Coordinates of C-alpha atoms in Angstrom, one line a residue:
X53 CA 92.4 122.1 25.8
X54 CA 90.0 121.5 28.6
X55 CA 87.2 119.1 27.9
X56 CA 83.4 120.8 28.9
X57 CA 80.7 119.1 28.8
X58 CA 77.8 120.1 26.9
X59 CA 74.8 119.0 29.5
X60 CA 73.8 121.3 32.3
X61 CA 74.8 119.9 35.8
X62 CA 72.0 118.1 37.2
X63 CA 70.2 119.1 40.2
X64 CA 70.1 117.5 43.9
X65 CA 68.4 114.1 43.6
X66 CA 65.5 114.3 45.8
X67 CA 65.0 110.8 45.8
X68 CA 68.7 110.4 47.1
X69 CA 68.5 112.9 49.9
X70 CA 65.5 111.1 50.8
X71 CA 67.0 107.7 50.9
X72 CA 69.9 109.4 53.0
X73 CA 67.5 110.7 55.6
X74 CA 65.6 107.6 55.9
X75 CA 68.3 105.3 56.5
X76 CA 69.2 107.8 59.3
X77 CA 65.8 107.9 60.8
X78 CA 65.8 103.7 60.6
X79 CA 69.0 103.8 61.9
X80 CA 68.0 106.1 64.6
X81 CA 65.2 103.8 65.5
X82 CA 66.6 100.7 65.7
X83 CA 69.1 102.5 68.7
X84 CA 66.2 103.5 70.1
X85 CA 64.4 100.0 69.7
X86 CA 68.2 98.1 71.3
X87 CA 68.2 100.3 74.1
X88 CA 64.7 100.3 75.1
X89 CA 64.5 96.6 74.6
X90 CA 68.4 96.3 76.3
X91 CA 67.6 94.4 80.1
X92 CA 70.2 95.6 81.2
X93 CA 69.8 99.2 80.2
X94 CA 68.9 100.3 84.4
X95 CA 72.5 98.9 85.0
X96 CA 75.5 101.6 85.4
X97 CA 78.3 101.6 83.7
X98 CA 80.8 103.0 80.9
X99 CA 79.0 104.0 78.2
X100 CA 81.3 102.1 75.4
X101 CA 81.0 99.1 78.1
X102 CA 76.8 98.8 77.1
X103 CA 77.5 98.9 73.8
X104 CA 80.4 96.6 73.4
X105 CA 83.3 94.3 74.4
X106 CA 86.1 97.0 73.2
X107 CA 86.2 98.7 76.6
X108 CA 86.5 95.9 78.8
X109 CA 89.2 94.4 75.8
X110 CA 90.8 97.2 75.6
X111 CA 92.0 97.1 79.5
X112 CA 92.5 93.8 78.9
X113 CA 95.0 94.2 76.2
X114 CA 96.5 97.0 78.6
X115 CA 97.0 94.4 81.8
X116 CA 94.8 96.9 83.5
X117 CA 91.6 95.0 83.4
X118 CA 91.5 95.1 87.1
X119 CA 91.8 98.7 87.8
X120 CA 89.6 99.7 85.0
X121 CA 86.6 97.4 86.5
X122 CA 87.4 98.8 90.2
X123 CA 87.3 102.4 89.0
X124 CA 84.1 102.2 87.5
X125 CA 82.6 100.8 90.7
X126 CA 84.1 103.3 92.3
X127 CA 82.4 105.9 90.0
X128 CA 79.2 103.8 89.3
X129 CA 78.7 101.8 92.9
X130 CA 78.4 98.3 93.7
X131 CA 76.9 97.2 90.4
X132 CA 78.6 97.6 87.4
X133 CA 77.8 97.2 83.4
X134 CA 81.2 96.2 82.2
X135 CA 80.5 94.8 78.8
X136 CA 76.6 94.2 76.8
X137 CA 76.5 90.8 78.2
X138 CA 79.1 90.9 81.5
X139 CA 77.8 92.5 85.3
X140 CA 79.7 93.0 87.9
X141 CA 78.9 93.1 91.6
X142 CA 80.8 94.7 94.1
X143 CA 79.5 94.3 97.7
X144 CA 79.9 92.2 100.7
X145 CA 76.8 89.5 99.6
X146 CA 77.8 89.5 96.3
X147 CA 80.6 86.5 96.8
X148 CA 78.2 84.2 98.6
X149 CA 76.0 84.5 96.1
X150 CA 77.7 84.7 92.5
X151 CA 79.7 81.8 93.6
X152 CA 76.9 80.2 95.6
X153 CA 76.8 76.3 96.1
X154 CA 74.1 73.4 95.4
X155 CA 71.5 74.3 93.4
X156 CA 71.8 77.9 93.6
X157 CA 75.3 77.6 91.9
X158 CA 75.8 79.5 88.8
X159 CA 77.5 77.5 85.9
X160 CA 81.1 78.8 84.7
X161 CA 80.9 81.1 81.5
X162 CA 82.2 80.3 77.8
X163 CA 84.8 82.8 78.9
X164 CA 87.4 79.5 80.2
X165 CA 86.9 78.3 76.8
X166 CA 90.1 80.4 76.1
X167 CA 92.0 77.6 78.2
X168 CA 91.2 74.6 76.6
X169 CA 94.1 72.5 75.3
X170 CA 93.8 71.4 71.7
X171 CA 89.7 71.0 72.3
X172 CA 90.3 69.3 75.5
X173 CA 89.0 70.7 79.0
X174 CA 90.9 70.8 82.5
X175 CA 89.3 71.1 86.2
X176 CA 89.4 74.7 85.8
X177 CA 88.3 75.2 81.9
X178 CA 85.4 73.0 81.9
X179 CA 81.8 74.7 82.1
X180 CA 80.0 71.3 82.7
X181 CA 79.2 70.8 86.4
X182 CA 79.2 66.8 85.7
X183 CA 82.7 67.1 83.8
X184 CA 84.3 69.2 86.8
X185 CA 82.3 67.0 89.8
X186 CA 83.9 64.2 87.8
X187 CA 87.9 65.9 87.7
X188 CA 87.6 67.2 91.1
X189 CA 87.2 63.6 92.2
X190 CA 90.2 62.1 91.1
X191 CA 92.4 65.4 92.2
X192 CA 90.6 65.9 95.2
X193 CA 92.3 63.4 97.3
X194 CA 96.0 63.7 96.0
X195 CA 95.2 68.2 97.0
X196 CA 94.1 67.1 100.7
X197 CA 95.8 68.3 103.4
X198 CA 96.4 65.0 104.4
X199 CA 97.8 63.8 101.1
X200 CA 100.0 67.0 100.9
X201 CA 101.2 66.3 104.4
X202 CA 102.9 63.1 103.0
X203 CA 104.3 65.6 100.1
X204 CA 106.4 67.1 102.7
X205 CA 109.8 65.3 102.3
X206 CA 109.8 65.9 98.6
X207 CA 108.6 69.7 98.9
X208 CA 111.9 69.7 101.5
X209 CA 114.3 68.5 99.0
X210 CA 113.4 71.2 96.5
X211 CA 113.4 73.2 99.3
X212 CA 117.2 72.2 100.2
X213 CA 118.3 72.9 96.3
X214 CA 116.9 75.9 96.9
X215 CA 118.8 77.7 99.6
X216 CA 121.5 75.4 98.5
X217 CA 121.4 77.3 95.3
X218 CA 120.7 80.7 97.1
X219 CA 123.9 80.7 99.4
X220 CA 126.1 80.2 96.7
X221 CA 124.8 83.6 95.6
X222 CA 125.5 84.6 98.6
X223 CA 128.7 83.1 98.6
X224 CA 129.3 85.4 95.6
X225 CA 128.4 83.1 92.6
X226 CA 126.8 85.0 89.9
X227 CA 124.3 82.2 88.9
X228 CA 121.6 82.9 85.4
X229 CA 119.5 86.2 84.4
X230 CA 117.8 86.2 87.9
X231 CA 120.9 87.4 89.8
X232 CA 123.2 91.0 89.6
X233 CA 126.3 92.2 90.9
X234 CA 125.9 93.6 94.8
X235 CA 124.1 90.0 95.5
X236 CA 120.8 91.5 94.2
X237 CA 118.3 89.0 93.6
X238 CA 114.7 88.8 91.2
X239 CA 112.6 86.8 93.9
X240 CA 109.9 86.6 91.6
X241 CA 112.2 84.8 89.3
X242 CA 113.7 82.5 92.1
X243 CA 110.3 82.1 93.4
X244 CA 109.3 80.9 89.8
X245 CA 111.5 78.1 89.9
X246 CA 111.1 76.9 93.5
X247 CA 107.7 76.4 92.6
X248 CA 107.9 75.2 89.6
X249 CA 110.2 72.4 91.4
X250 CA 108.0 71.4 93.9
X251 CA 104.8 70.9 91.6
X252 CA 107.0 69.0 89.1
X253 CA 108.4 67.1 91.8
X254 CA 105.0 66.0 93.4
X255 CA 103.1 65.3 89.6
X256 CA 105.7 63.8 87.3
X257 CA 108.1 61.9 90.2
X258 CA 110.9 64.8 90.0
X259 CA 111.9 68.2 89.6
X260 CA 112.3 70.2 86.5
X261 CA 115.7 71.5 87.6
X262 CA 115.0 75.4 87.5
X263 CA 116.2 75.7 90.8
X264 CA 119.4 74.5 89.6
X265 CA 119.7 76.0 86.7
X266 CA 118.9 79.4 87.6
X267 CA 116.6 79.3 84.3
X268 CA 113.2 78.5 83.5
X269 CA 114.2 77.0 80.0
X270 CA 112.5 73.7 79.9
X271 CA 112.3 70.8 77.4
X272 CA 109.5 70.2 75.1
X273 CA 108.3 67.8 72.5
X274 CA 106.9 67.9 69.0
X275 CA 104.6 65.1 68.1
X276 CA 107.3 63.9 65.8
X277 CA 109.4 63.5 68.3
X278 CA 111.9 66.6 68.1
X279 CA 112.8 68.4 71.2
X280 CA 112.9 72.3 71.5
X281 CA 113.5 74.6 75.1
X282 CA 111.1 77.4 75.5
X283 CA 110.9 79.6 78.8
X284 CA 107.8 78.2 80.4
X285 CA 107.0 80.8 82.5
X286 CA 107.2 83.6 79.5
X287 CA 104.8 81.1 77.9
X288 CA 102.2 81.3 81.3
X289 CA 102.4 84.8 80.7
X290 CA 101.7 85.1 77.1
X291 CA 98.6 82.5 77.6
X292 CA 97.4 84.4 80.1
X293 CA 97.4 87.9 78.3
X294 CA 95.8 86.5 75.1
X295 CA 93.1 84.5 76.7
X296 CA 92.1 87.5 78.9
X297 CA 91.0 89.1 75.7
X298 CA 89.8 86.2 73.7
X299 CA 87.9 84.6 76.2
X300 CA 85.4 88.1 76.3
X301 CA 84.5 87.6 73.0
X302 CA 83.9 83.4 72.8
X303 CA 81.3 83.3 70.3
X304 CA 83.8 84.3 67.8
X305 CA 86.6 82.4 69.2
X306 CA 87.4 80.3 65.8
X307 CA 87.7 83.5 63.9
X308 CA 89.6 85.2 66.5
X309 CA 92.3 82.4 66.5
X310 CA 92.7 83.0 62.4
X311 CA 93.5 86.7 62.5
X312 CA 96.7 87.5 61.7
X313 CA 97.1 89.4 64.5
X314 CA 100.8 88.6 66.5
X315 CA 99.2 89.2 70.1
X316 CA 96.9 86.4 69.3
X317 CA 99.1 84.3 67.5
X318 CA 101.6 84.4 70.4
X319 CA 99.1 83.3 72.8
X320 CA 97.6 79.9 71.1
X321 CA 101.6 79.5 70.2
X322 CA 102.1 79.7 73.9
X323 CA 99.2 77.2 74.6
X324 CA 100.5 74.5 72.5
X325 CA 104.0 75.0 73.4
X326 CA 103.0 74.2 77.0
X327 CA 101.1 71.4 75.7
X328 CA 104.2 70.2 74.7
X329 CA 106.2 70.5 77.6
X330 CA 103.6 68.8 79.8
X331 CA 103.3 66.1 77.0
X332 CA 107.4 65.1 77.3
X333 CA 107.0 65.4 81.6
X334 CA 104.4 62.4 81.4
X335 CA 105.8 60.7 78.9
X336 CA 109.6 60.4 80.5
X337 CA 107.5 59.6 83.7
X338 CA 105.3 56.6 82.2
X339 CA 108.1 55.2 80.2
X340 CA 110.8 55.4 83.5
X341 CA 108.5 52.7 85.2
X342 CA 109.3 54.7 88.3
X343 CA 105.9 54.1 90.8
X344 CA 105.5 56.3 93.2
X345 CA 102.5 57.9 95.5
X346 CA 102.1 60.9 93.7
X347 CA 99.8 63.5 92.2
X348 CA 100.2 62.0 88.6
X349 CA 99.9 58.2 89.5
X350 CA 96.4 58.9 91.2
X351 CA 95.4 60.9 88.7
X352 CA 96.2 58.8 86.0
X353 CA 95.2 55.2 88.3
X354 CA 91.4 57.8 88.7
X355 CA 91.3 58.2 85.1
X356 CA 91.9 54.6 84.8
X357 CA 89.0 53.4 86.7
X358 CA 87.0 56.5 85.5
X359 CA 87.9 55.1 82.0
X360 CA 87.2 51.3 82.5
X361 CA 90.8 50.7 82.0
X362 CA 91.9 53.1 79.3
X363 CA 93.1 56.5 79.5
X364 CA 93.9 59.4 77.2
X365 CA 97.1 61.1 76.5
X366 CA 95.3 64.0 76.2
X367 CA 93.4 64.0 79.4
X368 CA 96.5 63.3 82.0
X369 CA 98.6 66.1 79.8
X370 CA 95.5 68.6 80.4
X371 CA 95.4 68.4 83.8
X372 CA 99.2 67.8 83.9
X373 CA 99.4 71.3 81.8
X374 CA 97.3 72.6 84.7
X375 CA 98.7 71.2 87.5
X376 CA 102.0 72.8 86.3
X377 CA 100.9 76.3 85.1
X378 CA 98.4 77.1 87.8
X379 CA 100.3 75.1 91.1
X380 CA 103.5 77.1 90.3
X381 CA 102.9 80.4 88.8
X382 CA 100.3 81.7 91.3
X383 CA 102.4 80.5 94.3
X384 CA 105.6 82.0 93.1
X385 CA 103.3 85.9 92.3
X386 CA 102.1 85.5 95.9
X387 CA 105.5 84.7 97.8
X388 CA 107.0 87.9 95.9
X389 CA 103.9 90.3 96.9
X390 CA 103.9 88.8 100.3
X391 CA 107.4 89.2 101.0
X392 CA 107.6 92.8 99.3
X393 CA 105.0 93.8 101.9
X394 CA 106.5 92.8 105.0
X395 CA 110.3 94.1 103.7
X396 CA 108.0 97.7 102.6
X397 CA 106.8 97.3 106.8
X398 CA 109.7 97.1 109.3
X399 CA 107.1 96.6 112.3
X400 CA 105.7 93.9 110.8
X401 CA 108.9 91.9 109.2
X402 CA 111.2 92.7 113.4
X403 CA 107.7 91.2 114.5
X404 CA 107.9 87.7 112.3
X405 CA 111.4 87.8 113.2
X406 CA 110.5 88.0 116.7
X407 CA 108.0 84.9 116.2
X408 CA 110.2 82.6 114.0
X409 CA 113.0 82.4 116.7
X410 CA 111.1 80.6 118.6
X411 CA 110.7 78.1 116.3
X412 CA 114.3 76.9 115.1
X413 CA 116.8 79.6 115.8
X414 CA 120.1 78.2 115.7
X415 CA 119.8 76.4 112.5
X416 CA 119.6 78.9 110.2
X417 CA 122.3 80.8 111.3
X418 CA 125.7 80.0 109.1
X419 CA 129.1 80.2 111.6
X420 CA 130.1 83.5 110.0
X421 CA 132.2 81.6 107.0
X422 CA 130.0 80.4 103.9
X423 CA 131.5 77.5 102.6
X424 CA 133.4 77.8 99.1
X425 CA 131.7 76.9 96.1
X426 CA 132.8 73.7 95.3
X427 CA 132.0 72.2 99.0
X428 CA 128.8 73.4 98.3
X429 CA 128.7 70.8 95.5
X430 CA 128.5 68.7 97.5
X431 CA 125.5 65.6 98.0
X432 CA 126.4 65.4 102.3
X433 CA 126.0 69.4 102.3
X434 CA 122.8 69.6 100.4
X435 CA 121.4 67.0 102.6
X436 CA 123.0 68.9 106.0
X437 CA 121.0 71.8 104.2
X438 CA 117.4 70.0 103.6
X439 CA 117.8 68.9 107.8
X440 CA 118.3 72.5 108.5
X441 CA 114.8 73.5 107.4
X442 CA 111.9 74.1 109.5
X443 CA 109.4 71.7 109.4
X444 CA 106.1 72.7 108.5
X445 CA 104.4 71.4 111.6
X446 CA 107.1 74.2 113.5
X447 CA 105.3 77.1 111.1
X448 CA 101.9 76.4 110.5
X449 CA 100.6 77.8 113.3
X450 CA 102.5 80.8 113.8
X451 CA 99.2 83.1 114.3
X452 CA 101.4 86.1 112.7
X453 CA 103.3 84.7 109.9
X454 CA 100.2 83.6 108.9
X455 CA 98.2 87.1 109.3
X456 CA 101.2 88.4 107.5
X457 CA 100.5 85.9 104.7
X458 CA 97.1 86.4 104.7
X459 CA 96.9 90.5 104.8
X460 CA 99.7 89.9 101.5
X461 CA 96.7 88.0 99.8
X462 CA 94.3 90.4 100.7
X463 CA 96.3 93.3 99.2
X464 CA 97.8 91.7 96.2
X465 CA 94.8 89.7 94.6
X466 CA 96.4 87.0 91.9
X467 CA 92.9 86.2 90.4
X468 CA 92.1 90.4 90.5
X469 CA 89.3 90.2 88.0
X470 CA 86.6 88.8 88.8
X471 CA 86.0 85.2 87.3
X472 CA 82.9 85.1 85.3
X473 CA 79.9 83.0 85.8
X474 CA 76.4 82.6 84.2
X475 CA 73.0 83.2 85.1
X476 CA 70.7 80.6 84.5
X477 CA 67.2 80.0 83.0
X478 CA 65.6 82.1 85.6
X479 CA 67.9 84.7 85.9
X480 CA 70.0 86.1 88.9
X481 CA 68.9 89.1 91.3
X482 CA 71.4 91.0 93.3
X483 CA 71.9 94.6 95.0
X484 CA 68.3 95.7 93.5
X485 CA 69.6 94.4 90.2
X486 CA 67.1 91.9 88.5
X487 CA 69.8 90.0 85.7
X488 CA 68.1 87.8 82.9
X489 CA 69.3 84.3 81.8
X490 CA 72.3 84.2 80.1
X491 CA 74.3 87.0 81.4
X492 CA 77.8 86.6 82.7
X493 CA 77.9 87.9 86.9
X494 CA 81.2 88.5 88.5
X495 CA 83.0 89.5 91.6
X496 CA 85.9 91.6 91.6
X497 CA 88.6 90.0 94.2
X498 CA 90.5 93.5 93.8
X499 CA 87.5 95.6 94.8
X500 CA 86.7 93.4 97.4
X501 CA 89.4 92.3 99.1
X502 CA 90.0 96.5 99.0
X503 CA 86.6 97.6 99.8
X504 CA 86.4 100.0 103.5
X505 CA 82.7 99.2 103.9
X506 CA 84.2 95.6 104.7
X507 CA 87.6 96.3 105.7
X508 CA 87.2 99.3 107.2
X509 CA 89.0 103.0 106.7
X510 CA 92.4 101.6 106.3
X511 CA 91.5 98.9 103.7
X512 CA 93.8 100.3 101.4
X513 CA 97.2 99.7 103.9
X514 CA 98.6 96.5 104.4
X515 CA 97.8 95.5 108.8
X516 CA 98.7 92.1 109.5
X517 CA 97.2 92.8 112.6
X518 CA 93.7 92.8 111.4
X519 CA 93.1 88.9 110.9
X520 CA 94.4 88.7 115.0
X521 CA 91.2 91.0 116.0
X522 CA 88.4 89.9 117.0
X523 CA 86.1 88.6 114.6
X524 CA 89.4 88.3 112.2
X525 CA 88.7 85.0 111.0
X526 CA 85.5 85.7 109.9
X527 CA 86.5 88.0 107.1
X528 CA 87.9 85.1 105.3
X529 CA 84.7 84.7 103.7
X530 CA 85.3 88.0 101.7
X531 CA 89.2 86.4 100.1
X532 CA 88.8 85.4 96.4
X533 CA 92.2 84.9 95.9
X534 CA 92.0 81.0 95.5
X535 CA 88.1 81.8 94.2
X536 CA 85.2 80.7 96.3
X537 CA 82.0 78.0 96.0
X538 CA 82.2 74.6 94.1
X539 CA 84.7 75.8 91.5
X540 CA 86.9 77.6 94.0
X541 CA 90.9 76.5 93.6
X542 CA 91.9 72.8 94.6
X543 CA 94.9 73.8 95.0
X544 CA 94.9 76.5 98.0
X545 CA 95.8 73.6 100.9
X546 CA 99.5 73.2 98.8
X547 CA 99.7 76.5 97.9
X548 CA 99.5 77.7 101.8
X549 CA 101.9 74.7 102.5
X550 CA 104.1 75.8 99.9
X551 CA 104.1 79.6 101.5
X552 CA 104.5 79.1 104.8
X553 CA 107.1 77.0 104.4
X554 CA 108.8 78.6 101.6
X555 CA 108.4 82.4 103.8
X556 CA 109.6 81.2 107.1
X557 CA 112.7 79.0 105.8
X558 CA 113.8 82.2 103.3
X559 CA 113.1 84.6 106.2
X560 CA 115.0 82.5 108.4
X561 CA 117.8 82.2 106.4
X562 CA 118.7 85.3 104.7
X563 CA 118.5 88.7 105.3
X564 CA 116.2 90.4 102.5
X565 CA 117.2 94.8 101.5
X566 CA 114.6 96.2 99.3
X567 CA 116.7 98.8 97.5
X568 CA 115.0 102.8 98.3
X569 CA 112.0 103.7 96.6
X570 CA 110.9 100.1 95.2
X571 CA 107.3 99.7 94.3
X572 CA 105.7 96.6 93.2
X573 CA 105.4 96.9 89.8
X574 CA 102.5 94.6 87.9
X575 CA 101.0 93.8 85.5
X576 CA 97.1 91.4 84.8
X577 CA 97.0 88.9 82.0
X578 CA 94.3 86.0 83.5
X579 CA 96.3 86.4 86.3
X580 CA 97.9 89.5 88.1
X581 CA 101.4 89.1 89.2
X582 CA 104.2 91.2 89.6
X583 CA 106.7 92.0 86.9
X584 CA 109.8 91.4 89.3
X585 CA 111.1 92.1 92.6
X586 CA 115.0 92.9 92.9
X587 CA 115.8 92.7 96.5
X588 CA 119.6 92.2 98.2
X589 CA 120.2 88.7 99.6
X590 CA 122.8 88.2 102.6
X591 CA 122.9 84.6 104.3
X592 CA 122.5 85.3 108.3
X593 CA 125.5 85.2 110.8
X594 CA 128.1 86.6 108.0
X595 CA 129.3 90.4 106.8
X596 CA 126.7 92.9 106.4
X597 CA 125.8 93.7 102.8
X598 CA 127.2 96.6 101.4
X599 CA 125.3 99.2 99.9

């Protein structure tokens, strides 16, 4: 039997409808009080992007980032709101300025906290201008041109393992993940490991073997002393996609790292796991007793005298962690997009051809017989192999190799998003734009190196041609891809090295197919790179590839 109750139901509470209606009316004010007391309320942008870090995060999360920030200034103009705290700038002055030097340079924003290495800070993560005037000193001399110059033998041999290992693919060995029936190829892949070779090479007195390999599986260390093989360049990628999104929200960074969220997790996993495999590289080097004029024995002799005599573990495998995560992984995504576009452009790749028989014609070419496999073994033919190479002083200045290199930078942008910086106490003007203290400014290398009103109408097409016109060389000034100002990359004399010696030798060498309808595929963590190029690989002089 149903249950009534005996009391009449009680009317509307006006007290409660009041209370309902006031705390919409407070709420109502205080949006009203935010935005009119918002500085940066005149700035255009996304509306979700004024109110919050979610939209920028959100793109971020996507590995779209990039193209999110260079459709809104195509929608908004040359000044964009892209989170509360975060504007973007979009025009020709902007780089000179954002990324200016002395004492109008703008200190780097907790944003690179995302990269610090359990608490300790690199050349790049640092925000403190004494801290970073203090790293670039001891690396500055080992990244001259001059010091690199005297890198070249070793940068040969990894070179000569390299083809070595390539023409017994050629030869019809099916060699790791990174190679398929047909003699098809992932040059990003092969790339990877090159690079990884040479940077190991130069910082820790030898290679890490990929090349050899055919695997980017490398040993790492636990503090106890165990050893375990992770993929190091899955790891760079997995870093690189969490801190993206961490680093937007850095006032929250110690909560963030708690969630139980797998994305995150994954990432600080990834950091330490690097950590790790940088940790076991200097510690085999110090305890071998092997001396020798490299990147790691200045840096740790700079540290030394920097230290009065002592130096930290944890220092040398911080800047040992970067030297091998940001000397190899960049180089590697800009030899795959630079060699995409010139297979993608016929004119342009008959026209390097053209150019790099002037240079060493006959030695590239094989007799019309690859040697078998097991010759190929061999220590007198990897060492007939490494004198086969060009030299760097026969490609350096090749005026269109290089403007093929260059106009490969220009369209595929590594560092696409721009790289954050901070106004200081008296704030930052721009474009119109008046930008308290405190804000994070950025330039967008996509939108820029892109951009028609500095490029002109065919920005968006990939003309090698366009760095031998006249007043060529003065576009430079509008490249991010290795940054720009006092924090700009130390690295970009060995990374051009690297790439023109690495391009002209493979160029020389084989005979590169894209397969029909390839597009480069990528994707933006911190870094954009591509997901993988498969191409077909056939070693000069011998049968056509068939198809």
């Amino acid at each position: 039997m149903a249950v009534t109750s005996p009391f009449p139901p009680s009317p509307p509470s006006v007290a409660s409808d009041s209370m309902y209606l006031a705390a919409a009316i407070a709420g109502l004010l205080l949006f009203v009080w935010r935005w009119r007391s918002d500085p940066l309320r005149h700035v255009p942008g996304p509306t979700l992007a004024k109110w919050t870090p979610f939209w920028l995060m959100y793109y971020a999360r996507k590995g779209e980032r990039y193209l999110a920030v260079h459709e809104a200034h195509k929608k908004y103009g040359p000044v964009v709101r892209i989170s509360p705290w975060h504007v973007s700038f979009a025009s020709s002055e902007a780089p000179a300025r954002v990324y200016a030097q002395g004492s109008a340079a703008l200190d780097k924003s907790p944003f690179y906290r995302a990269f610090y290495v359990q608490g300790s800070e690199s050349l790049f993560s640092t925000q403190s201008r004494a801290l970073h005037s203090s790293k670039r000193r001891l690396l500055s001399q080992p990244f001259s041109y001059q010091s690199i110059r005297g890198f070249e033998c070793f940068m040969r041999e990894s070179l000569g393992r390299f083809v070595h290992r390539l023409d017994r693919i050629c030869a019809g060995d099916r060699f790791g993940d990174a190679v398929r029936p047909g003699n098809y190829i992932d040059v990003l892949l092969w790339f990877n490991y090159l690079a990884f070779d040479i940077i190991s090479d130069l910082a820790f007195g030898e290679p890490l073997g990929m090349v050899n390999k055919g695997s980017d599986l490398l040993p790492a260390e636990r503090k106890d002393g165990t050893v375990f093989e992770e993929h190091a360049a899955a790891l760079i990628d997995q870093r690189g996609r969490t801190a993206a999104v961490v680093g937007l929200m850095p006032s929250i960074e110690e909560i963030t790292k708690r969630l139980p969220i797998d994305f995150i997790a994954a990432g600080y996993k990834s950091t330490e796991s690097l950590s790790r495999i940088a940790t076991r590289c200097v510690k085999q080097r110090v305890e071998s007793g092997v001396t020798r004029d490299d990147m790691l024995e200045r840096l740790i002799e700079g540290l030394r005298e920097k230290e009065g005599g002592t130096v930290s573990q944890e220092e040398v495998v911080t800047e040992a962690m970067l030297l091998l995560t940001a000397g190899a992984d960049t180089t590697a995504n800009s030899l795959t997009a630079i060699l995409y576009y010139i297979l993608l452009h016929r004119p342009v790749y008959e026209r390097i051809m053209a150019e790099l028989a002037t240079v060493n014609a006959g030695v590239a070419e094989s007799d019309g017989t690859l040697p078998t496999l097991k010759h190929m073994d061999s220590k007198i033919e990897l060492e007939t192999t490494i004198d086969s190479l060009p030299t760097h002083d026969q490609v350096k200045s090749l005026p269109y190799l290089n403007a093929a290199i260059e106009e490969g930078l220009r369209m595929f942008a590594t560092n696409a998003f721009g790289l954050p910086r901070v106004t200081g106490p008296a704030g930052f003007e721009l474009d119109g734009i008046v930008v308290p203290p405190g804000v994070e400014v950025s330039v967008p290398a996509y939108s820029i190196q892109r951009d028609p009103r500095i490029w002109g109408p065919d920005a968006e097409e990939y003309r090698p041609e366009r760095w031998l016109d006249e007043g060529g060389g003065a576009m430079k000034k509008h490249m991010l891809t290795f940054g720009s100002g006092p924090r700009a990359c130390i690295g970009k004399n060995l990374a051009y090295f690297q790439m023109q010696l690495a391009l002209a030798t493979s160029l020389l060498r084989y005979e590169f197919t894209l397969p029909p309808r390839t597009e480069l595929r990528s994707l933006e963590g911190f870094m954009h790179k591509p997901v993988e190029l498969w191409v077909q690989i056939r070693r000069r002089g011998t049968q056509p590839m068939k198809t």
